[in-house]
PDB file of C-alpha atoms and ligand atoms in Angstrom:
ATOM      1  CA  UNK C 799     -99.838   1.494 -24.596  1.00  0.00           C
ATOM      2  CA  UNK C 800     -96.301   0.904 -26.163  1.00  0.00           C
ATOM      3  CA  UNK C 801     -95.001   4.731 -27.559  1.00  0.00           C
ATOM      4  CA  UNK C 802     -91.318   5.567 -28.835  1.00  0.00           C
ATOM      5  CA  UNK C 803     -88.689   7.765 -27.436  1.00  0.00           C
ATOM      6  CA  UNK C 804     -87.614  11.071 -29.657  1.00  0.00           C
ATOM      7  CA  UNK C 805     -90.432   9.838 -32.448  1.00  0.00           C
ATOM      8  CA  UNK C 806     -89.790  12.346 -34.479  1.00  0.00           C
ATOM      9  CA  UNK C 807     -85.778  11.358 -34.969  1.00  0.00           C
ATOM     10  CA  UNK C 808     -86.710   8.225 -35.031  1.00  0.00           C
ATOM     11  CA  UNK C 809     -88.948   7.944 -37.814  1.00  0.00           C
ATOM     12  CA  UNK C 810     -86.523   9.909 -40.080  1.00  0.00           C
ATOM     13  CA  UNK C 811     -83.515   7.722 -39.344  1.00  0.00           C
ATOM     14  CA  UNK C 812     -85.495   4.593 -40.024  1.00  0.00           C
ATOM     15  CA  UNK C 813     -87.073   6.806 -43.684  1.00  0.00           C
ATOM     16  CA  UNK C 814     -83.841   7.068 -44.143  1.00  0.00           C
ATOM     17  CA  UNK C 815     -82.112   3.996 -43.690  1.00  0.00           C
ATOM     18  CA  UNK C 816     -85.065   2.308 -45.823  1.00  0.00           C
ATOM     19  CA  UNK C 817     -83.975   4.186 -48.694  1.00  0.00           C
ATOM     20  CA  UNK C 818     -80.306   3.001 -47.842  1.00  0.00           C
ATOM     21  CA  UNK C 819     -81.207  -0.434 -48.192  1.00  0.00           C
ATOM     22  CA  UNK C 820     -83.508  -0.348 -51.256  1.00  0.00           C
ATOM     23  CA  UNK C 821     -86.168  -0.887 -49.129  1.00  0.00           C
ATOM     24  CA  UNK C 822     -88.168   1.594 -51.320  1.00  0.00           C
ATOM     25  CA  UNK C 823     -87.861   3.417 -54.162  1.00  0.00           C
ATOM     26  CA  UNK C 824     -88.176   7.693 -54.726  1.00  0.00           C
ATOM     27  CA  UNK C 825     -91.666   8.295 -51.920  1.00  0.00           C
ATOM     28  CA  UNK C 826     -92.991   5.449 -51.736  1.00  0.00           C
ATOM     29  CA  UNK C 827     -93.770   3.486 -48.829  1.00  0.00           C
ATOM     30  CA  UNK C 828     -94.492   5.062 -44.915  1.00  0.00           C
ATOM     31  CA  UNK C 829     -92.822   4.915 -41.172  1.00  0.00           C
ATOM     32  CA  UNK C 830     -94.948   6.067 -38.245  1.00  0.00           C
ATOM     33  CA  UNK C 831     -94.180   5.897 -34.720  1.00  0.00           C
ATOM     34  CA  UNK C 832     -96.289   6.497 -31.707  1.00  0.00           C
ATOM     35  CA  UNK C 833     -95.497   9.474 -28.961  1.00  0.00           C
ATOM     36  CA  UNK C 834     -96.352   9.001 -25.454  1.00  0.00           C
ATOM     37  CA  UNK C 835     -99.587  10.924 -25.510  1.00  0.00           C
ATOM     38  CA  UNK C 836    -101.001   8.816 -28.242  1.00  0.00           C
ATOM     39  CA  UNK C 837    -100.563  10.659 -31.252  1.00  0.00           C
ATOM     40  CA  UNK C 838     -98.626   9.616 -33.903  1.00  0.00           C
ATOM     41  CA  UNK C 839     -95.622  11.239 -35.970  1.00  0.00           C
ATOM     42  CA  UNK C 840     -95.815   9.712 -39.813  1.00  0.00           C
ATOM     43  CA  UNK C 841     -93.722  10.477 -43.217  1.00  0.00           C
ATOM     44  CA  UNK C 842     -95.860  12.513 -45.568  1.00  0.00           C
ATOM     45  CA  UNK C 843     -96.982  11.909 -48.878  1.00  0.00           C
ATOM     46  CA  UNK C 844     -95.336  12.787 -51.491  1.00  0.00           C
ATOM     47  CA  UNK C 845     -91.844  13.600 -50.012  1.00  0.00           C
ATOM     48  CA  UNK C 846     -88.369  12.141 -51.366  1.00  0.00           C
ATOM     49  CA  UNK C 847     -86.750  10.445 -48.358  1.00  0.00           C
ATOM     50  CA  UNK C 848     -83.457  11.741 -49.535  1.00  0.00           C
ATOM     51  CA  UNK C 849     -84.807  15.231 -49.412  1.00  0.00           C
ATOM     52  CA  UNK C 850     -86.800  13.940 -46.432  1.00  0.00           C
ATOM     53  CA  UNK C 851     -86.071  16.990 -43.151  1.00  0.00           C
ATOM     54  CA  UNK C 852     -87.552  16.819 -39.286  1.00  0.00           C
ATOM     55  CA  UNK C 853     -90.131  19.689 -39.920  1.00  0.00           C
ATOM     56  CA  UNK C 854     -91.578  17.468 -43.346  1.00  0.00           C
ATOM     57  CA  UNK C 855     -93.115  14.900 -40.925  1.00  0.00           C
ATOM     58  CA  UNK C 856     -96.638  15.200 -40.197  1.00  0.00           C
ATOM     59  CA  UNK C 857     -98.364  14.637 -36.274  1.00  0.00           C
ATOM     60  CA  UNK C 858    -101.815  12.938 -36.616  1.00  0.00           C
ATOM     61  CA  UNK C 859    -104.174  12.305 -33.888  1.00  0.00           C
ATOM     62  CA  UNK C 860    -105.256   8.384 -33.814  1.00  0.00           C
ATOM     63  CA  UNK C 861    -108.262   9.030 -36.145  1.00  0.00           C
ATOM     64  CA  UNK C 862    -106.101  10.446 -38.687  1.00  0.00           C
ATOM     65  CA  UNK C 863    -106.785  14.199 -37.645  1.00  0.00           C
ATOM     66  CA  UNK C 864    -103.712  16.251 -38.654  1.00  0.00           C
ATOM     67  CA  UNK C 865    -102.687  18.163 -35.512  1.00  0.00           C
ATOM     68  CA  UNK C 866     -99.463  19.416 -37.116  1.00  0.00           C
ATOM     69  CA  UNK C 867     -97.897  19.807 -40.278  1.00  0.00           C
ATOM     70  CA  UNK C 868     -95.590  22.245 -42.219  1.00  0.00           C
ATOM     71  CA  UNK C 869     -97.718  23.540 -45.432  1.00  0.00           C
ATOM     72  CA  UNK C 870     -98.039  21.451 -48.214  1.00  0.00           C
ATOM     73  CA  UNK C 871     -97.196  18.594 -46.752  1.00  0.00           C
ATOM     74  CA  UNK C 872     -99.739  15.457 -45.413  1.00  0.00           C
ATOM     75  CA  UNK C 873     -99.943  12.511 -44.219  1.00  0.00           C
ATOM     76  CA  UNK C 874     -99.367   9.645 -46.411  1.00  0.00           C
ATOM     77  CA  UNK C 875    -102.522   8.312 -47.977  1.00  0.00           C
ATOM     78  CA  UNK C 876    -101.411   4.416 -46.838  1.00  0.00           C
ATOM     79  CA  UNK C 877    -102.106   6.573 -43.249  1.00  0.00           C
ATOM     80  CA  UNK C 878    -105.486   4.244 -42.309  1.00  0.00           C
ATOM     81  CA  UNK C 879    -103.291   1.173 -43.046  1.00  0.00           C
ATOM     82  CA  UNK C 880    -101.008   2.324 -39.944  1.00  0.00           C
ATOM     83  CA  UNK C 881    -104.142   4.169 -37.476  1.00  0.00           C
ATOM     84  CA  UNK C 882    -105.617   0.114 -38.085  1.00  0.00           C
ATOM     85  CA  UNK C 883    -102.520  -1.197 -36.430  1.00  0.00           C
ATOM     86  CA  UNK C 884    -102.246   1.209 -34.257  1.00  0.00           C
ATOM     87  CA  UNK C 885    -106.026   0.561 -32.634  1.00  0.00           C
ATOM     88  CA  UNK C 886    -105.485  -3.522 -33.158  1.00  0.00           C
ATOM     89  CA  UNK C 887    -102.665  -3.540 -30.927  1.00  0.00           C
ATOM     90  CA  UNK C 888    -101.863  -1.434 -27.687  1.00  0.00           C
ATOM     91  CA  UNK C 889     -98.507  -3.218 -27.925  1.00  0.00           C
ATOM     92  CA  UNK C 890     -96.711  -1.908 -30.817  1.00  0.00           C
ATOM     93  CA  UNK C 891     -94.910   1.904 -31.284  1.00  0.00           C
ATOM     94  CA  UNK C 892     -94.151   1.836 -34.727  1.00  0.00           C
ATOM     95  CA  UNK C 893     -95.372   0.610 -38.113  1.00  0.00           C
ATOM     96  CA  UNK C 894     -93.238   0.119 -41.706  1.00  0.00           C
ATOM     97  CA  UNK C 895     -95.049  -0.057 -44.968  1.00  0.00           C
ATOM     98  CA  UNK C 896     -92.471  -0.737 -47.684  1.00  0.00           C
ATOM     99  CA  UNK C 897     -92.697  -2.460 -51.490  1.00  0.00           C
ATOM    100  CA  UNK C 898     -89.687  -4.620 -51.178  1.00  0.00           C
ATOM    101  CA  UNK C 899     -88.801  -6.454 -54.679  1.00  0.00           C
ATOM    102  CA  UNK C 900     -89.116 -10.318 -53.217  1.00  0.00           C
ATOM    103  CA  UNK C 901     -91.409 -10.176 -50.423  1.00  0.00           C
ATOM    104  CA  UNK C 902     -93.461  -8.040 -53.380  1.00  0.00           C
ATOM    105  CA  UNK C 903     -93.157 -11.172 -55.158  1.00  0.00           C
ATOM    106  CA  UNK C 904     -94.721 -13.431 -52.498  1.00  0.00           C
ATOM    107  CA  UNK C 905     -97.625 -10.717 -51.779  1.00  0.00           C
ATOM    108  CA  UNK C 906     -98.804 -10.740 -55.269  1.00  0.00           C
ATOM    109  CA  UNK C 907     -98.841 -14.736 -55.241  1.00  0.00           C
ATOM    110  CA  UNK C 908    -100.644 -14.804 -52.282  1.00  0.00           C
ATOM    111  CA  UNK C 909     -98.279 -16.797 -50.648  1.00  0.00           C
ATOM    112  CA  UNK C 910     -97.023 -16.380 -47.433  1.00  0.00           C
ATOM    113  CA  UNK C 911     -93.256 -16.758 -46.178  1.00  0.00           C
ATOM    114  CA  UNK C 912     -92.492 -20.033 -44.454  1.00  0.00           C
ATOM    115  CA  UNK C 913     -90.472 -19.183 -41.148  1.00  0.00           C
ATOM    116  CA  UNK C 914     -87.766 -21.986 -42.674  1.00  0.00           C
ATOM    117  CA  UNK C 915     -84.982 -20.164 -41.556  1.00  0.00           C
ATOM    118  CA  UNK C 916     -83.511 -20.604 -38.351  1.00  0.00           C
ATOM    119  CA  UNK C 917     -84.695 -17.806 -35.777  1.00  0.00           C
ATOM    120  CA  UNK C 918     -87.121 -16.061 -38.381  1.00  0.00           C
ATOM    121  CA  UNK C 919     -90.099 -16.898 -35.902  1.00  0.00           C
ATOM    122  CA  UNK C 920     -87.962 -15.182 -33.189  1.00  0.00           C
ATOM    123  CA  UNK C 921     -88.399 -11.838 -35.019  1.00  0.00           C
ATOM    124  CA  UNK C 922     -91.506 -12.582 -36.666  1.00  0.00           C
ATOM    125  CA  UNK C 923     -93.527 -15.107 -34.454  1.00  0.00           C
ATOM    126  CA  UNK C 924     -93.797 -17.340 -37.757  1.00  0.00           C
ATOM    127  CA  UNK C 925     -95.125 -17.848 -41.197  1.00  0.00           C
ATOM    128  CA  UNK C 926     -95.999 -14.269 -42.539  1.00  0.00           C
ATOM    129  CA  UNK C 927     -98.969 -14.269 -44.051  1.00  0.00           C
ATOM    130  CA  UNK C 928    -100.564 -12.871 -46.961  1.00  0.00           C
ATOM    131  CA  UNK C 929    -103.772 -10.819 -46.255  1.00  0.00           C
ATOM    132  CA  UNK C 930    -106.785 -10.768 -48.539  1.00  0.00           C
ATOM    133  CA  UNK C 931    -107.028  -7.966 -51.248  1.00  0.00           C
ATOM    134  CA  UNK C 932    -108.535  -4.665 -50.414  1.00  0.00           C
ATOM    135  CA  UNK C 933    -107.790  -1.775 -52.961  1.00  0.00           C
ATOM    136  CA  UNK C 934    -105.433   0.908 -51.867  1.00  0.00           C
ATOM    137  CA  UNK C 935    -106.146   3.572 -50.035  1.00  0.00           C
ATOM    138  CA  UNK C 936    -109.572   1.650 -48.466  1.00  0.00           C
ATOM    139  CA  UNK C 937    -110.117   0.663 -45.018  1.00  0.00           C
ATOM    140  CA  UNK C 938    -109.879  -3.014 -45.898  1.00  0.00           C
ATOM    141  CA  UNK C 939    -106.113  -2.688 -46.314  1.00  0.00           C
ATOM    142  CA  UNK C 940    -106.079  -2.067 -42.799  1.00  0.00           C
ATOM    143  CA  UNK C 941    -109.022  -3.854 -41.273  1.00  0.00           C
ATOM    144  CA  UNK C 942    -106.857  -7.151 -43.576  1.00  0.00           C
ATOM    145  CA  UNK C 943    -103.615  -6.355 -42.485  1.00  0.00           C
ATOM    146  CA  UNK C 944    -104.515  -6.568 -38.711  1.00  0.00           C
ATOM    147  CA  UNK C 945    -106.279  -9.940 -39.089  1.00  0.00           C
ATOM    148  CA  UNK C 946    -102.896 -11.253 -41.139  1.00  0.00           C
ATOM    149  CA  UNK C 947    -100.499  -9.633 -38.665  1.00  0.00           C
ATOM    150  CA  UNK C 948    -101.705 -11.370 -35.315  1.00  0.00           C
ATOM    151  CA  UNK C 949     -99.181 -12.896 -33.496  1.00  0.00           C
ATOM    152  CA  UNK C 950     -96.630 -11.908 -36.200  1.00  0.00           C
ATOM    153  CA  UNK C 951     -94.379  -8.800 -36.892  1.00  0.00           C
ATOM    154  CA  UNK C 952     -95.324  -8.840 -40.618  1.00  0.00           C
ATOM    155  CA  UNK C 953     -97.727  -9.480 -43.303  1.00  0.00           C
ATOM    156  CA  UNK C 954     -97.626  -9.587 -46.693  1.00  0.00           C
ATOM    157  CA  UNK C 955    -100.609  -7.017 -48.250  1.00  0.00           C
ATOM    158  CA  UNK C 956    -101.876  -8.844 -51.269  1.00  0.00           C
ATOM    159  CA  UNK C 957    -101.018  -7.511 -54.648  1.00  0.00           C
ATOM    160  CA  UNK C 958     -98.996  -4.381 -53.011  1.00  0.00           C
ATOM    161  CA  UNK C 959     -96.248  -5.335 -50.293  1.00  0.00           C
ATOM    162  CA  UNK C 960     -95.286  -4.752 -47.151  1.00  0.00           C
ATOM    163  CA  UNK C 961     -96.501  -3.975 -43.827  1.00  0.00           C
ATOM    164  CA  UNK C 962     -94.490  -4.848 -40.375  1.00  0.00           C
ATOM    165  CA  UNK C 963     -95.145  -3.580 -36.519  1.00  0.00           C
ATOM    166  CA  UNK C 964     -93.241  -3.493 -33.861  1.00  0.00           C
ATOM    167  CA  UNK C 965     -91.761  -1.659 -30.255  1.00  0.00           C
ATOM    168  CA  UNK C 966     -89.303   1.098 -32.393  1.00  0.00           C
ATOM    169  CA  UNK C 967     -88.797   2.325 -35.770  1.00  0.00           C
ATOM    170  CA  UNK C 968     -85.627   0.916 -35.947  1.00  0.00           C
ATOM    171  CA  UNK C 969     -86.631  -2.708 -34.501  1.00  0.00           C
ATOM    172  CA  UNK C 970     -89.887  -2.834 -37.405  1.00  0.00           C
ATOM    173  CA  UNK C 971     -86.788  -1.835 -40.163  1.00  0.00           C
ATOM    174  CA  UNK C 972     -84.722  -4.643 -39.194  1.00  0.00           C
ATOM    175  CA  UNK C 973     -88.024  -6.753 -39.338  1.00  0.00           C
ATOM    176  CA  UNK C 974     -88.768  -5.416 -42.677  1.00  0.00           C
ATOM    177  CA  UNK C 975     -85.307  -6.271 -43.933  1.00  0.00           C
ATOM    178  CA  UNK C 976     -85.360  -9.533 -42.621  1.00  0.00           C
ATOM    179  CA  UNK C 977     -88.611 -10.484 -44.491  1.00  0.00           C
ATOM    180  CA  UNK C 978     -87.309  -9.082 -47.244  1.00  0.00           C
ATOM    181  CA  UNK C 979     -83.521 -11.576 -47.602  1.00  0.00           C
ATOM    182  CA  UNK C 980     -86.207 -14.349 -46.365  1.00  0.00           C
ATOM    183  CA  UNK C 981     -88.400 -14.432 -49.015  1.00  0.00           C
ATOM    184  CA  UNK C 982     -85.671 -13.803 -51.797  1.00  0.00           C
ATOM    185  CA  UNK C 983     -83.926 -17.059 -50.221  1.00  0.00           C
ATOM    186  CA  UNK C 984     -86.843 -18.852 -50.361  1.00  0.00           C
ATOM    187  CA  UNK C 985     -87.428 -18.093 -53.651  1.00  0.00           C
ATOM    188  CA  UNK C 986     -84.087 -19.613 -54.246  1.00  0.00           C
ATOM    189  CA  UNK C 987     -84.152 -22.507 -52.144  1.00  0.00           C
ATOM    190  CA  UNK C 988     -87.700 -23.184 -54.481  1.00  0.00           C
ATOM    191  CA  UNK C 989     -85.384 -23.779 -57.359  1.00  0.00           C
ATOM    192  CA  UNK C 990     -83.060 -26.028 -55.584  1.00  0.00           C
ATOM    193  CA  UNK C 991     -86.461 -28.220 -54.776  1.00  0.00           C
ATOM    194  CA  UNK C 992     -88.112 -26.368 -52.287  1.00  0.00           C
ATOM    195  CA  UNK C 993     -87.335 -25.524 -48.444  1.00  0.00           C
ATOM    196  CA  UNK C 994     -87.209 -28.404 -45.790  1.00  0.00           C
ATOM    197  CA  UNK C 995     -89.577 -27.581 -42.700  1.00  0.00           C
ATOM    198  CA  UNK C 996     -88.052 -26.676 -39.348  1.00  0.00           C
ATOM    199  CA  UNK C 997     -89.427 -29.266 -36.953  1.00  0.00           C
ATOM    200  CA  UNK C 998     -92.857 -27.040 -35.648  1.00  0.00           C
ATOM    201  CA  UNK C 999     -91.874 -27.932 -31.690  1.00  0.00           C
ATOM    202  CA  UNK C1000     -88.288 -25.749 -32.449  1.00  0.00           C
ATOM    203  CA  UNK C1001     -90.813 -23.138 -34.400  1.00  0.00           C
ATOM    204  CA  UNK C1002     -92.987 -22.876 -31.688  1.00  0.00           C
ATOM    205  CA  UNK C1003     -90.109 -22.383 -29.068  1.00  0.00           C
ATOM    206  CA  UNK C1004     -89.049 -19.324 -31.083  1.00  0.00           C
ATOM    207  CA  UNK C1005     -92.763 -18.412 -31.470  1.00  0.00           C
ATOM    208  CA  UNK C1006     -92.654 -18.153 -27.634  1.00  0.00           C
ATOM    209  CA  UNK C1007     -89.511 -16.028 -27.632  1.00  0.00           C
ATOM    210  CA  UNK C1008     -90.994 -13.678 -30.173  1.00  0.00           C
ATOM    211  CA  UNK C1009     -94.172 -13.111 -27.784  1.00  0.00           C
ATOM    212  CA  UNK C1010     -92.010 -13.082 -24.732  1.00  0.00           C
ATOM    213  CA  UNK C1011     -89.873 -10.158 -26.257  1.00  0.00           C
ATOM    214  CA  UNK C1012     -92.891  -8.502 -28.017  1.00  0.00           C
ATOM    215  CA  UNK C1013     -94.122  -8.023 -24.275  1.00  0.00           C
ATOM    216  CA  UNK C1014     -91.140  -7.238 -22.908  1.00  0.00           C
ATOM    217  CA  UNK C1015     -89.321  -4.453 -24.687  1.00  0.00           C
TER     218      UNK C1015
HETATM  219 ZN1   ZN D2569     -97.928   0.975 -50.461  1.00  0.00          ZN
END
């Protein structure tokens, strides 16, 4: 089971730098980040991430259980979309739900993001997909996001945004950025007459390196 370092600083750094980079807007959106006993450290609901503090962040068991939190304050209510990860895959230590303005865009097409930039499948392990709707706050979100997110660091949660996984809060932002220039230069490259494929051998190859590294670090 993958877990993270100093969770705690962790999390807020990355809540942090999301806002930095327009990631998210006022409180929404939700970092969690697993701790070497299994339980996880998430943002709560609710909370401005400029305003966002250490003591705000809310420990949850892996069934959602709160196990500590300061009062007033609890866990976000996208929390089951992050406990789904969490159980789907032993090798992750953080998750990243965000509402990004262009990968938005794609999500509430129901198109995925072609990996047609060089080295996206490196960080991504390919196309990210677009799961299948499930209101918010249901168990489908998660139960979705886990079938559209295997093999891949992101998917695209239909008619809402975000979600991406990976070893370290800070490893899943840079992920969730780099979804997020993707699919706005997609969206351009559309209007210049569409994307040319990378050959799929060359995509594959950086498939490989994105499962080699997801194993490795
Ligand atoms: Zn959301």
């Amino acid at each position: 089971m993958k877990f993270v370092e100093n969770p705690e600083t962790a999390v807020l750094a990355a809540a942090k730098d999301m806002l930095r980079r327009g990631l998210v807007e006022g409180t929404a959106g939700n970092i969690s980040a697993r701790r070497s006993d299994g339980n996880l450290v998430i943002t709560p609901s609710s909370v401005d991430y400029a305003d966002m503090a250490l003591d705000d962040l809310v420990l949850v068991d892996p069934d959602g259980a709160v196990l500590q939190a300061k009062e007033g304050r609890m866990p976000s209510t996208e929390m089951q979309l992050h406990l789904a990860c969490y159980r789907a895959f032993d090798d992750i230590g953080s998750v990243i739900h965000s509402h990004p303005v262009w990968a938005t865009m794609f999500a509430i097409a129901h198109q995925p993001i072609p990996a047609c930039v060089d080295e996206f499948a490196v960080f991504c392990g390919g196309d990210v997909r677009c799961t299948e709707y499930a209101a918010s706050g249901t168990p489908d979100v998660g139960v979705n996001a886990v079938k559209a997110l295997e093999g891949r660091g992101a998917a695209l949660i239909a008619n809402h945004g975000l979600v991406a996984v990976g070893p370290r809060p800070d490893k899943v932002m840079h992920i969730t950025a780099l979804v997020e220039r993707t699919a706005q230069i997609v969206w351009g490259a559309r209007t210049l007459g569409g994307p040319v494929p990378i050959p799929e051998d060359v995509n594959r190859n950086f498939a490989g390196v994105y499962s080699y590294l997801r194993a490795h670090q």
